[in-house]
Amino acid sequence: MLSSKPKSQPIRYQSGKLSNIELTDLYSSMLKPRMIEEKMLILLRQGKISKWFSGIGQEAISVGVTKAMQEDEYILPMHRNLGVFTSRNIPLNRLFSQWQGKSSGFTNGRDRSFHFGTQEYKIVGMISHLGPQMGVADGIALAHKLKEEKKVTAVFTGEGGTSEGDFHEALNIASVWDLPVMFCIENNGYGLSTPTAEQYRCKDLADRGIGYGMESHIIDGNNIVEVFIKVREIAESIRDNPRPVLIEFKTFRMRGHEEASGTKYVPQELMDEWEEKDPISNFENFLLENQILDEAKIEEFKSEFQREIDDNLQIAFAEEVINSDSTKELNDVYEDFEYQEFEDIDKVENVRFVDAISQALKESAARHENLVLMGQDIADYGGVFKITEGFIEKFGRERIRNTPICESAVVGAAMGLSINGMKAMVEMQFSDFVSSGFNPIVNYLAKVKYRWDQKADVVIRMPCGGGVGAGPFHSQTNEAWFTKVPGLKVVYPAFPYDAKGLLNTAFNDPNPVLYFEHKALYRSVRQDVPVDYYALPFGKASKIKEGSQVSIISYGAGVHWALDILEELGFNDADLIDLRSLQPLDIDRICESVTKTGKAIVLTEDSLTGSFASEIAAIISENCFESLDAPVMRVGSLETPIPFAQQLEKEYLPKDRFRKKLQELIEY
C-alpha cells in the first residue's frame, strides 16, 4: 500500500501567478512527451524498440522542474523523465535514434534509452545503479559554487533509490558543504513491485531532510502548476542562498516498471484513484473550464506534435543500422591525451617517496587552478600520512577539502566536478577503503567517455601495500581490481622520481587514473628528484638493471624486494623491469627483455589468482613463446587475507618465496 492515498477529486490549481501563455506552455509541454510515449508503446509491441520505461502519469514533475530551471543549469534525470528531454528541446530524431541504438543518438549505440548525457542540453543521464548520480550532482553544484556562479543543479531519484547508501552519502555531503542542489524524489508508490511500506517506515520521505539539517518540501507531483511555481521559487532562493533542498513529489506510476513487468501487483482501486488524478487530463479540463484553451487549440497541438513525431520517426527509421568498427570502439574508450615532454631539470634534491608525492600534488595544484583535492582528514590535519600538510595555507579550504566518510559519493562528486569543467583528486585514506567507492569508479568514471563522450578528469590516490603490520583492512594491494576495467588508467611507481613525474602526468591526463602509492616506501626510499615541475609518460617501463640470463618483471615494493634478493645472491646478470604503469602497459619492453633472456619471472605483492602478474605471464607466453627456455614463473603473496602479526605477515608476503623461485629459474 502507498504511504498515503490521494482523494478521489480533481486537482485544484492555484494559477494566479501565471499568465495564460505560461499555462498553455505547461500544458503543451506535458502533452508532447505523453504522445511520444503512446507512440513508443506501439513501437515496442511491433518490436521496433527494445524496451520502454513509462513515465505516464508523472509528466508534471519532469516538465515542471525543467521549466522552472534556467536552460544552462544541469539536470540529472531518470528513465521516466522524458519531459526533461523534450522540455530542453532535444531534436526528436536524435532521441528516437538513441532508443534504436543508432549513430545519431547520443551514445553511438553503446547504451540504451535514457542512459546518456549531453553537455549541449545540460543533461546528465543516469546509470542503472541509480544512486551514483546523486554524488555527481553534488560535484556539479560544487563547481558552480567554487566558480561563484549562481546556478542550481537538479537530480532525480525514485522512492526506491532513496534506500541506497549513495542517496544518504550525497545528501550528507551536500548539507555539510551547502551545495546548491535540488534532490527531487519521485515517490510513485512502487520500486518495481516493492511498495513503499516495504521500502521505508517514515511517513514522508521529505522527513529525512531533518536528519541532514536540510530544508524539505512535499509537492503534489500531478499538479503541474504547483510543481512549476514551487520549484521556481525554491530554485530562485537557492541561487541567492546556496544550499541543498529535498523535494518529495507525490505521484503514481500508471504502467509497469518497464512494460514487460506489468502492474498485476497493484490493487485496481489504487490504479483507479490515481487515474482520476492524471496530470494532463485534469489540467486540460481546468484550462477548458477557464477558457484559457479551447478544443480547437488542443487539437492543433495534437496534430502538430503528431506530425513532429511521425516526421522524426521517419528520419530515425531511415538511418542505417550502426556498423561495428573495432578500431573506433577501442579509440573511444579513453579521452585523447597528448603527453607533453618537459625539459630536463638540473637542480635536484634528495627526497623521500612521500615527499615526492607531496611535491607533485603541490605543483599540480598550482599549475591547475581548477583542481580540487578531496579526502578524509586531508585539510588541517594534512592527511594520515601528512602528504597535504600546509596545503590549506597555500590553496585555501575551498580546494583542499575534508570529506565525510562517504567514499562513493565523493567519487561521484569528483565526476561531477569534471562534468562542470574542473579537475578532481580523491585520496582514499587507504586503498582498502576503495571498495566503498568501487561502483562509481568502475561503472561511471570508467565508462562515461565511451558511453557519451564525457571525460572523467579524476585522479584517485591509493595508499596501499603490506609490510607495515596494518592487518587485513589497511594493507591490500588491489590494483588488479582495476587493471581489467576498460576506461581506467593505473600507475604504480616504486621510486620518488617516478612517483612525482607520474603523478603530475596523472593530473594532466583527462582520463580517470588510479594512482597506487606503497605505504612501506613512503619514508624508507629516497632518491634525487628534480626540484622543479616535470612529468613522465604513462605506458613506459623502466629498466632498473641490465642482464642476459633472466628477466624480472615487477612494480611497487616488488622492485625493491627484487633488488634486495639480487644483492643477497650476488647475481648481476638479470634484466629488472619496473613497470611503473600497469594500464597502459609497456608490452614492448617486457617482450624485448624476455626475448633476449629467454627466462621470465613476474613478482607481485598481490596473491596470484586473478592478479596482474598472471596477465603479464599470459602476455609473455602468447608473445614470446618461441624465445622461452623455461616456464614463465609467477611469485605472489599467499592466498589468504593479509595478517597483522609480524611473522604471519612476513610469511604472507612473497619476498622469501621469490628468492627460491629466482634460483630455480636461473638454474633451469
XYZ file of C-alpha atoms in Angstrom:
668
model
C 0.000 0.000 0.000
C 1.071 3.573 -0.534
C 2.049 5.581 2.477
C -0.756 7.984 1.599
C -3.610 7.863 -0.902
C -4.963 10.726 -2.954
C -8.520 11.786 -2.521
C -10.752 10.958 -5.458
C -11.253 14.513 -6.595
C -9.954 16.725 -9.371
C -6.661 18.529 -8.852
C -7.048 22.088 -7.635
C -4.914 24.646 -9.450
C -3.801 27.944 -7.909
C -2.670 29.615 -11.106
C -2.960 33.285 -10.262
C 0.788 33.835 -10.556
C 0.957 32.508 -14.107
C -0.114 34.078 -17.378
C -2.304 32.269 -19.902
C 0.744 31.907 -22.145
C 2.679 30.188 -19.343
C -0.245 27.908 -18.516
C -0.677 26.936 -22.144
C 3.043 26.238 -22.461
C 2.968 23.950 -19.428
C 0.063 22.024 -20.929
C 1.657 21.562 -24.338
C 4.964 20.646 -22.719
C 3.258 17.757 -20.885
C 1.193 16.690 -23.882
C 4.220 16.213 -26.103
C 6.026 13.549 -24.007
C 2.692 11.797 -23.383
C 2.090 11.491 -27.116
C 5.650 10.311 -27.692
C 5.211 7.637 -25.019
C 1.958 6.415 -26.515
C 3.725 6.033 -29.851
C 6.683 4.259 -28.248
C 4.367 1.715 -26.646
C 3.021 0.870 -30.100
C 6.557 0.569 -31.486
C 7.538 -1.629 -28.557
C 4.762 -4.079 -29.391
C 5.910 -4.008 -33.018
C 9.479 -4.851 -31.967
C 10.897 -1.571 -33.299
C 12.350 -0.555 -29.940
C 13.702 -2.964 -27.347
C 12.476 -1.621 -24.014
C 10.461 1.197 -22.512
C 10.233 2.688 -19.035
C 6.988 4.591 -18.891
C 6.539 7.948 -17.201
C 2.824 8.199 -17.993
C 1.171 9.941 -15.063
C 4.397 11.613 -13.925
C 4.839 14.221 -16.676
C 4.087 17.190 -14.437
C 7.248 16.590 -12.415
C 9.686 16.323 -15.323
C 8.157 19.248 -17.171
C 7.554 21.442 -14.154
C 11.055 21.072 -12.755
C 12.737 21.626 -16.124
C 10.641 24.651 -16.975
C 11.380 26.151 -13.563
C 15.122 25.994 -14.164
C 17.405 28.035 -16.360
C 18.455 26.424 -19.626
C 22.149 26.375 -18.674
C 21.534 24.619 -15.358
C 22.282 20.908 -15.135
C 19.533 18.325 -14.687
C 20.232 14.686 -13.841
C 17.075 12.752 -14.788
C 15.986 9.130 -14.504
C 14.472 6.814 -17.107
C 10.910 8.103 -16.570
C 11.757 11.736 -17.174
C 11.109 12.071 -20.911
C 9.633 15.501 -20.177
C 13.087 16.736 -19.144
C 14.486 15.887 -22.583
C 11.553 17.299 -24.552
C 11.420 20.451 -22.428
C 15.080 21.043 -23.233
C 14.063 20.799 -26.922
C 16.290 17.900 -27.897
C 15.542 17.035 -31.553
C 13.187 14.071 -31.579
C 15.026 12.251 -34.345
C 18.073 12.092 -32.078
C 16.014 10.700 -29.214
C 14.414 8.135 -31.497
C 17.821 7.155 -32.888
C 19.130 6.823 -29.345
C 16.343 4.410 -28.453
C 17.069 2.360 -31.574
C 20.812 2.234 -30.947
C 21.747 4.298 -33.997
C 24.634 6.683 -34.522
C 22.558 9.878 -34.483
C 21.673 9.131 -30.886
C 23.860 10.227 -28.011
C 25.825 7.033 -27.338
C 26.626 5.625 -30.802
C 24.576 2.565 -29.943
C 26.622 1.870 -26.815
C 23.932 2.489 -24.230
C 20.184 2.381 -24.320
C 17.141 4.513 -23.524
C 17.942 7.473 -21.252
C 21.394 6.294 -20.164
C 23.192 9.233 -21.726
C 24.196 12.788 -21.151
C 24.636 15.829 -23.341
C 26.592 18.948 -22.495
C 24.731 20.810 -25.230
C 21.456 20.474 -23.339
C 22.972 20.313 -19.840
C 21.502 16.879 -19.151
C 23.449 14.157 -17.351
C 21.765 10.789 -17.675
C 21.606 8.022 -15.121
C 23.357 4.695 -14.839
C 21.312 1.661 -13.840
C 22.706 1.678 -10.305
C 20.625 4.825 -9.636
C 22.460 6.171 -6.601
C 25.777 7.409 -8.036
C 24.169 10.311 -9.887
C 23.302 11.915 -6.560
C 27.003 12.368 -5.796
C 27.604 13.560 -9.354
C 25.033 16.311 -8.773
C 26.984 17.329 -5.671
C 30.131 17.732 -7.761
C 28.407 19.766 -10.465
C 26.958 22.052 -7.809
C 30.308 22.338 -6.037
C 31.896 23.507 -9.289
C 29.224 26.193 -9.653
C 29.835 27.302 -6.091
C 33.613 27.433 -6.477
C 33.250 29.438 -9.687
C 30.797 31.754 -7.885
C 28.056 31.026 -10.397
C 24.516 31.387 -9.120
C 23.265 28.104 -10.526
C 21.094 25.257 -9.277
C 21.544 21.564 -10.051
C 18.511 19.251 -10.023
C 18.870 15.492 -9.609
C 16.066 12.930 -9.728
C 15.589 9.639 -7.936
C 12.653 7.419 -7.103
C 11.471 6.447 -3.656
C 13.213 3.100 -4.134
C 16.514 4.834 -4.863
C 16.361 6.620 -1.518
C 17.134 3.293 0.155
C 20.603 3.245 -1.392
C 23.621 4.358 0.569
C 24.582 6.775 -2.205
C 21.420 8.771 -1.501
C 22.355 9.294 2.135
C 26.013 9.991 1.351
C 25.119 12.596 -1.275
C 22.613 14.394 0.940
C 25.107 14.430 3.784
C 27.864 15.940 1.630
C 25.509 18.492 0.093
C 24.367 19.561 3.533
C 27.854 19.809 5.031
C 29.147 21.774 2.031
C 25.977 23.879 1.479
C 25.716 22.809 -2.148
C 23.003 24.292 -4.419
C 21.245 21.030 -5.261
C 17.566 20.175 -5.537
C 17.162 16.494 -4.673
C 13.926 15.512 -6.402
C 12.256 12.314 -5.210
C 9.512 10.988 -7.461
C 7.522 8.919 -4.994
C 5.398 6.874 -7.381
C 4.373 4.138 -4.993
C 6.462 1.196 -6.101
C 10.119 0.274 -6.665
C 9.382 -2.167 -9.480
C 6.907 -4.292 -7.463
C 8.030 -3.334 -3.951
C 5.508 -0.992 -2.278
C 6.641 1.913 -0.147
C 5.650 0.131 3.076
C 8.449 -2.333 2.359
C 10.879 0.397 1.305
C 10.855 2.777 4.285
C 8.968 3.455 7.531
C 8.827 7.238 7.775
C 5.506 8.831 6.851
C 7.025 11.075 4.205
C 10.436 10.870 2.582
C 10.699 14.626 2.977
C 11.077 13.950 6.708
C 14.565 12.659 6.007
C 15.697 16.204 5.392
C 15.601 16.806 9.147
C 18.409 14.318 9.699
C 20.682 16.289 7.376
C 19.688 19.711 8.625
C 18.160 20.203 5.206
C 15.102 22.133 4.108
C 12.468 19.853 2.567
C 9.124 20.154 0.797
C 6.255 17.924 -0.262
C 4.667 18.765 -3.611
C 1.715 17.245 -5.441
C 3.599 15.707 -8.342
C 0.482 15.546 -10.520
C -0.257 19.263 -10.199
C 1.813 20.977 -12.889
C 1.074 24.457 -11.577
C 2.139 23.605 -8.042
C 5.272 21.856 -9.282
C 6.301 24.726 -11.534
C 5.593 27.586 -9.112
C 7.105 25.962 -6.021
C 10.190 24.630 -7.769
C 10.760 28.001 -9.427
C 10.546 29.704 -6.031
C 12.898 27.168 -4.457
C 15.406 27.453 -7.319
C 15.422 31.258 -7.128
C 16.008 31.071 -3.389
C 18.872 28.586 -3.774
C 20.599 30.807 -6.326
C 20.625 33.649 -3.811
C 21.366 31.437 -0.798
C 23.238 28.284 -1.897
C 22.029 25.202 -0.025
C 20.548 21.789 -0.747
C 16.792 21.238 -0.696
C 14.968 17.914 -0.600
C 11.700 17.774 -2.540
C 9.307 14.838 -2.413
C 6.860 14.715 -5.312
C 3.806 12.569 -4.571
C 2.740 10.791 -7.741
C 1.992 7.339 -9.128
C 3.333 5.077 -11.848
C 0.420 4.069 -14.071
C 2.283 1.383 -16.005
C 4.823 -1.308 -15.153
C 8.377 -0.655 -14.030
C 9.041 -1.474 -17.668
C 6.392 -2.777 -19.980
C 7.213 -6.484 -19.590
C 6.614 -6.439 -15.824
C 3.010 -5.181 -15.966
C 1.026 -3.906 -12.973
C -0.756 -7.004 -11.616
C 0.781 -6.398 -8.187
C -1.068 -3.047 -7.874
C -4.629 -3.121 -6.439
C -7.105 -1.995 -9.097
C -8.764 0.508 -6.766
C -5.425 2.224 -6.327
C -4.966 2.428 -10.096
C -8.484 3.872 -10.427
C -7.888 6.512 -7.756
C -4.693 7.760 -9.374
C -6.138 7.641 -12.879
C -8.572 10.311 -11.715
C -5.552 12.471 -10.869
C -3.969 12.199 -14.301
C -1.845 15.374 -14.629
C -2.720 16.062 -18.248
C -6.470 15.385 -18.385
C -7.063 17.316 -15.178
C -5.038 20.300 -16.343
C -6.708 20.195 -19.751
C -10.148 20.341 -18.089
C -9.002 23.265 -15.961
C -7.795 25.202 -18.999
C -11.032 24.497 -20.885
C -13.243 25.466 -17.948
C -11.368 28.737 -17.536
C -11.448 29.433 -21.301
C -7.668 29.527 -21.459
C -7.762 26.826 -24.127
C -10.464 25.525 -26.419
C -10.894 22.173 -28.150
C -9.641 23.561 -31.442
C -6.348 24.679 -29.902
C -5.900 21.315 -28.198
C -6.431 19.514 -31.498
C -3.953 21.885 -33.111
C -1.331 20.915 -30.507
C -2.034 17.230 -31.026
C -1.825 17.488 -34.803
C 1.404 19.463 -34.607
C 3.023 17.007 -32.210
C 1.814 14.016 -34.210
C 3.417 15.418 -37.361
C 6.644 16.134 -35.499
C 6.715 12.610 -34.044
C 5.945 10.934 -37.379
C 8.426 13.046 -39.345
C 11.248 12.447 -36.883
C 10.472 8.752 -36.665
C 10.868 8.514 -40.413
C 14.278 10.186 -40.133
C 15.307 7.725 -37.431
C 13.908 4.688 -39.268
C 15.701 5.727 -42.464
C 19.036 5.912 -40.687
C 21.249 2.924 -41.316
C 21.866 0.357 -38.623
C 25.092 1.172 -36.860
C 28.180 -0.705 -38.066
C 30.777 -2.119 -35.728
C 34.305 -0.790 -36.131
C 36.665 -2.233 -33.536
C 39.251 0.496 -34.118
C 36.729 3.232 -33.429
C 35.324 1.370 -30.424
C 38.748 0.987 -28.853
C 39.760 4.570 -29.642
C 36.681 5.927 -27.885
C 37.356 4.270 -24.514
C 39.805 6.983 -23.469
C 39.831 10.734 -23.927
C 42.638 11.850 -26.233
C 45.719 12.926 -24.325
C 48.907 14.282 -25.836
C 51.743 13.865 -23.383
C 53.873 16.979 -23.022
C 57.609 16.498 -22.556
C 59.380 18.841 -20.132
C 63.000 19.845 -20.402
C 65.456 18.125 -18.100
C 65.926 19.992 -14.870
C 69.458 20.105 -13.469
C 68.658 21.157 -9.932
C 67.728 18.166 -7.762
C 67.238 17.365 -4.108
C 67.284 14.070 -2.260
C 63.747 13.392 -1.052
C 61.676 10.563 0.326
C 58.947 8.817 -1.656
C 56.293 10.580 0.415
C 57.888 13.988 -0.215
C 57.888 13.416 -3.979
C 54.142 12.747 -3.893
C 53.523 15.847 -1.811
C 55.598 17.945 -4.218
C 53.628 16.675 -7.200
C 50.341 17.480 -5.501
C 51.515 20.970 -4.641
C 52.945 21.671 -8.098
C 49.881 20.304 -9.895
C 47.509 22.269 -7.680
C 49.456 25.417 -8.546
C 49.551 24.528 -12.236
C 45.845 23.610 -12.477
C 43.841 26.288 -10.715
C 40.655 24.306 -11.332
C 41.954 21.267 -9.409
C 40.129 20.319 -6.203
C 41.697 17.894 -3.709
C 39.273 15.857 -1.589
C 39.750 13.215 1.081
C 39.275 12.297 4.695
C 41.409 14.427 7.041
C 43.483 15.974 4.233
C 42.839 19.600 5.220
C 44.003 20.899 8.632
C 45.416 17.516 9.642
C 47.308 17.107 6.377
C 46.128 13.543 5.822
C 47.029 10.477 7.858
C 50.410 10.380 6.084
C 50.883 14.185 6.266
C 51.156 14.452 2.495
C 48.912 17.530 2.265
C 50.190 19.238 5.390
C 50.266 23.000 4.882
C 48.159 22.890 1.711
C 45.278 24.885 3.206
C 47.528 27.869 3.784
C 48.645 27.795 0.155
C 45.444 26.830 -1.690
C 42.571 27.508 0.727
C 39.793 25.359 2.155
C 37.650 25.512 -0.959
C 40.235 23.500 -2.928
C 41.643 21.342 -0.105
C 38.502 19.714 1.212
C 37.948 17.351 4.087
C 35.206 14.914 3.194
C 32.778 12.965 5.339
C 33.338 9.201 5.328
C 31.415 8.847 2.078
C 33.749 7.236 -0.475
C 31.070 6.540 -3.076
C 29.514 9.994 -3.113
C 32.936 11.661 -3.019
C 33.980 9.764 -6.156
C 30.637 10.810 -7.663
C 31.342 14.413 -6.697
C 34.726 14.185 -8.416
C 32.910 13.059 -11.565
C 30.522 15.984 -11.239
C 33.399 18.424 -10.931
C 34.813 17.040 -14.185
C 31.447 17.369 -15.932
C 31.366 21.015 -14.914
C 34.835 21.808 -16.219
C 37.094 21.143 -13.244
C 39.684 18.571 -12.189
C 39.456 16.465 -9.054
C 41.583 14.270 -6.850
C 40.189 11.855 -4.292
C 42.514 10.423 -1.672
C 41.397 7.055 -0.404
C 42.775 7.110 3.130
C 43.825 3.514 2.474
C 43.368 1.720 -0.833
C 41.339 -0.940 1.008
C 38.567 1.617 1.506
C 38.053 1.986 -2.232
C 35.648 -0.948 -2.019
C 33.147 1.542 -0.589
C 33.563 3.674 -3.717
C 34.026 0.862 -6.227
C 30.743 1.246 -8.105
C 31.158 4.835 -9.348
C 34.778 4.158 -10.326
C 34.186 1.084 -12.471
C 30.675 1.879 -13.701
C 30.697 5.669 -14.011
C 34.222 7.064 -14.352
C 35.470 4.163 -16.456
C 32.541 4.075 -18.879
C 31.404 7.666 -19.279
C 33.792 8.594 -22.099
C 32.841 5.512 -24.115
C 29.127 5.967 -23.410
C 28.564 9.639 -24.226
C 31.940 11.238 -24.835
C 32.281 12.861 -21.417
C 35.730 12.882 -19.857
C 36.279 11.892 -16.242
C 39.183 14.133 -15.248
C 39.755 12.441 -11.895
C 42.789 11.089 -10.044
C 42.216 8.627 -7.217
C 45.203 8.216 -4.924
C 45.540 4.769 -3.378
C 47.912 4.381 -0.380
C 48.411 0.628 -0.446
C 50.510 -2.374 0.455
C 51.713 -4.517 3.332
C 54.845 -4.870 5.372
C 53.714 -2.322 7.956
C 51.731 -4.563 10.328
C 48.404 -2.955 9.482
C 46.321 -6.112 9.033
C 43.609 -7.168 6.571
C 41.892 -3.799 6.064
C 44.823 -1.396 5.741
C 47.348 -3.429 3.749
C 45.875 -4.647 0.481
C 47.431 -4.024 -2.898
C 44.294 -4.143 -5.033
C 45.446 -2.861 -8.404
C 44.043 -5.960 -10.143
C 40.533 -4.819 -9.226
C 41.007 -2.008 -11.742
C 43.541 -3.080 -14.378
C 40.879 -5.177 -16.103
C 38.378 -2.309 -16.368
C 38.456 -0.544 -19.764
C 38.492 3.221 -19.343
C 40.726 3.363 -16.268
C 44.445 4.088 -16.197
C 46.539 2.537 -13.431
C 50.033 3.588 -12.345
C 52.155 2.142 -9.549
C 55.583 3.810 -9.026
C 58.422 2.336 -6.972
C 60.794 5.323 -6.704
C 60.442 9.004 -5.753
C 61.471 10.248 -9.195
C 58.751 8.191 -10.862
C 56.215 8.986 -8.147
C 56.453 12.718 -8.754
C 56.603 12.599 -12.537
C 53.786 10.091 -12.943
C 51.501 11.905 -10.505
C 51.990 15.154 -12.396
C 51.066 13.335 -15.600
C 48.008 11.877 -13.899
C 46.726 15.406 -13.296
C 47.466 16.445 -16.868
C 45.697 13.397 -18.306
C 41.919 13.976 -18.674
C 41.165 10.286 -18.045
C 40.454 8.623 -14.678
C 43.727 7.493 -13.104
C 44.178 5.098 -10.188
C 47.484 6.090 -8.602
C 48.877 3.426 -6.273
C 51.472 4.548 -3.724
C 53.008 1.944 -1.419
C 52.940 2.995 2.231
C 56.059 0.999 3.136
C 58.021 3.069 0.610
C 56.836 6.436 1.922
C 59.702 7.036 4.341
C 62.074 4.176 3.517
C 63.094 5.095 -0.042
C 64.998 8.227 -1.048
C 66.195 9.472 -4.419
C 67.455 12.583 -6.156
C 64.420 14.280 -7.667
C 64.206 17.473 -9.758
C 63.128 20.430 -7.671
C 61.008 21.936 -10.435
C 57.967 20.616 -12.232
C 58.333 17.677 -14.611
C 56.244 14.773 -15.878
C 56.785 11.198 -17.046
C 54.799 9.319 -19.694
C 52.404 6.509 -18.901
C 52.977 3.149 -20.559
C 56.779 3.311 -20.371
C 58.512 0.784 -18.136
C 61.926 1.472 -16.622
C 64.878 -0.940 -16.828
C 66.493 -0.870 -13.387
C 69.192 -3.466 -14.084
C 70.646 -4.890 -17.294
C 71.406 -8.576 -17.753
C 71.149 -11.518 -20.138
C 70.130 -14.608 -18.149
C 66.696 -13.797 -16.753
C 64.011 -11.117 -16.903
C 62.423 -9.985 -13.628
C 59.229 -8.000 -14.067
C 57.661 -6.212 -11.098
C 56.298 -2.933 -9.766
C 55.834 -1.146 -6.468
C 57.543 -2.707 -3.445
C 58.290 -5.804 -5.518
C 61.013 -3.901 -7.373
C 62.841 -3.252 -4.102
C 62.447 -6.864 -2.993
C 63.957 -7.979 -6.282
C 66.902 -5.611 -5.821
C 67.459 -6.939 -2.291
C 67.400 -10.577 -3.412
C 69.723 -9.973 -6.366
C 72.199 -8.334 -3.989
C 71.883 -11.181 -1.468
C 72.504 -13.757 -4.194
C 75.288 -11.734 -5.726
C 73.617 -12.219 -9.098
C 74.259 -9.426 -11.578
C 73.079 -10.863 -14.889
C 69.337 -10.083 -14.755
C 67.110 -7.613 -16.521
C 64.970 -5.940 -13.841
C 61.948 -4.216 -15.338
C 59.965 -1.757 -13.210
C 56.611 -1.461 -14.986
C 55.647 1.852 -13.305
C 52.474 1.944 -15.420
C 50.080 -1.016 -15.498
C 47.400 0.447 -17.750
C 48.678 1.353 -20.295
C 51.317 -1.384 -20.144
C 54.722 -1.341 -21.849
C 54.384 -4.729 -23.553
C 57.210 -3.946 -25.961
C 59.791 -3.547 -23.201
C 58.622 -6.737 -21.488
C 58.834 -8.762 -24.692
C 62.142 -7.209 -25.721
C 63.678 -8.289 -22.420
C 62.209 -11.786 -22.369
C 63.150 -12.418 -25.986
C 66.740 -11.537 -25.061
C 66.999 -13.592 -21.848
C 64.657 -16.490 -22.621
C 63.519 -16.659 -18.999
C 60.915 -14.599 -17.144
C 59.706 -14.312 -13.564
C 56.917 -11.939 -12.550
C 56.807 -10.710 -8.959
C 53.718 -9.158 -7.387
C 52.663 -8.343 -3.839
C 49.141 -9.419 -4.709
C 48.010 -13.034 -4.339
C 48.368 -14.792 -7.672
C 44.825 -15.839 -8.538
C 43.435 -13.163 -10.838
C 46.477 -10.957 -10.272
C 48.062 -8.586 -12.761
C 51.141 -10.822 -12.626
C 49.039 -13.571 -14.156
C 48.071 -11.243 -17.001
C 51.723 -10.395 -17.643
C 52.653 -14.088 -17.633
C 49.931 -14.769 -20.198
C 51.173 -11.909 -22.397
C 54.717 -13.312 -22.275
C 53.502 -16.813 -23.126
C 51.496 -15.576 -26.094
C 54.096 -13.200 -27.493
C 57.464 -14.746 -26.573
C 56.779 -18.485 -26.570
C 59.392 -19.374 -29.168
C 62.081 -17.474 -27.232
C 61.390 -19.116 -23.870
C 63.930 -21.534 -22.382
C 61.864 -22.158 -19.238
C 58.294 -21.838 -17.996
C 57.168 -18.332 -17.121
C 57.177 -18.133 -13.332
C 54.964 -16.065 -11.065
C 55.514 -15.210 -7.426
C 52.915 -13.582 -5.216
C 51.520 -13.462 -1.714
C 49.664 -16.305 -0.034
C 46.043 -16.916 -0.981
C 44.836 -15.533 2.363
C 43.794 -12.135 3.686
C 46.762 -10.086 4.910
C 47.548 -10.959 8.547
C 48.581 -8.483 11.228
C 51.283 -10.229 13.296
C 54.807 -9.598 12.030
C 55.782 -13.237 11.498
C 52.487 -14.060 9.824
C 52.785 -11.071 7.501
C 56.387 -11.990 6.661
C 55.232 -15.445 5.619
C 52.301 -13.978 3.697
C 54.436 -11.626 1.579
C 56.333 -13.173 -1.350
C 59.884 -11.920 -0.811
C 61.353 -15.152 0.564
C 59.499 -17.296 -1.977
C 60.828 -15.057 -4.729
C 64.406 -15.874 -3.714
C 63.716 -19.597 -4.089
C 61.844 -19.250 -7.394
C 64.511 -16.993 -8.877
C 67.241 -19.510 -8.017
C 65.182 -22.290 -9.606
C 64.718 -20.258 -12.773
C 68.388 -19.314 -13.032
C 69.362 -22.984 -12.700
C 66.643 -24.297 -15.046
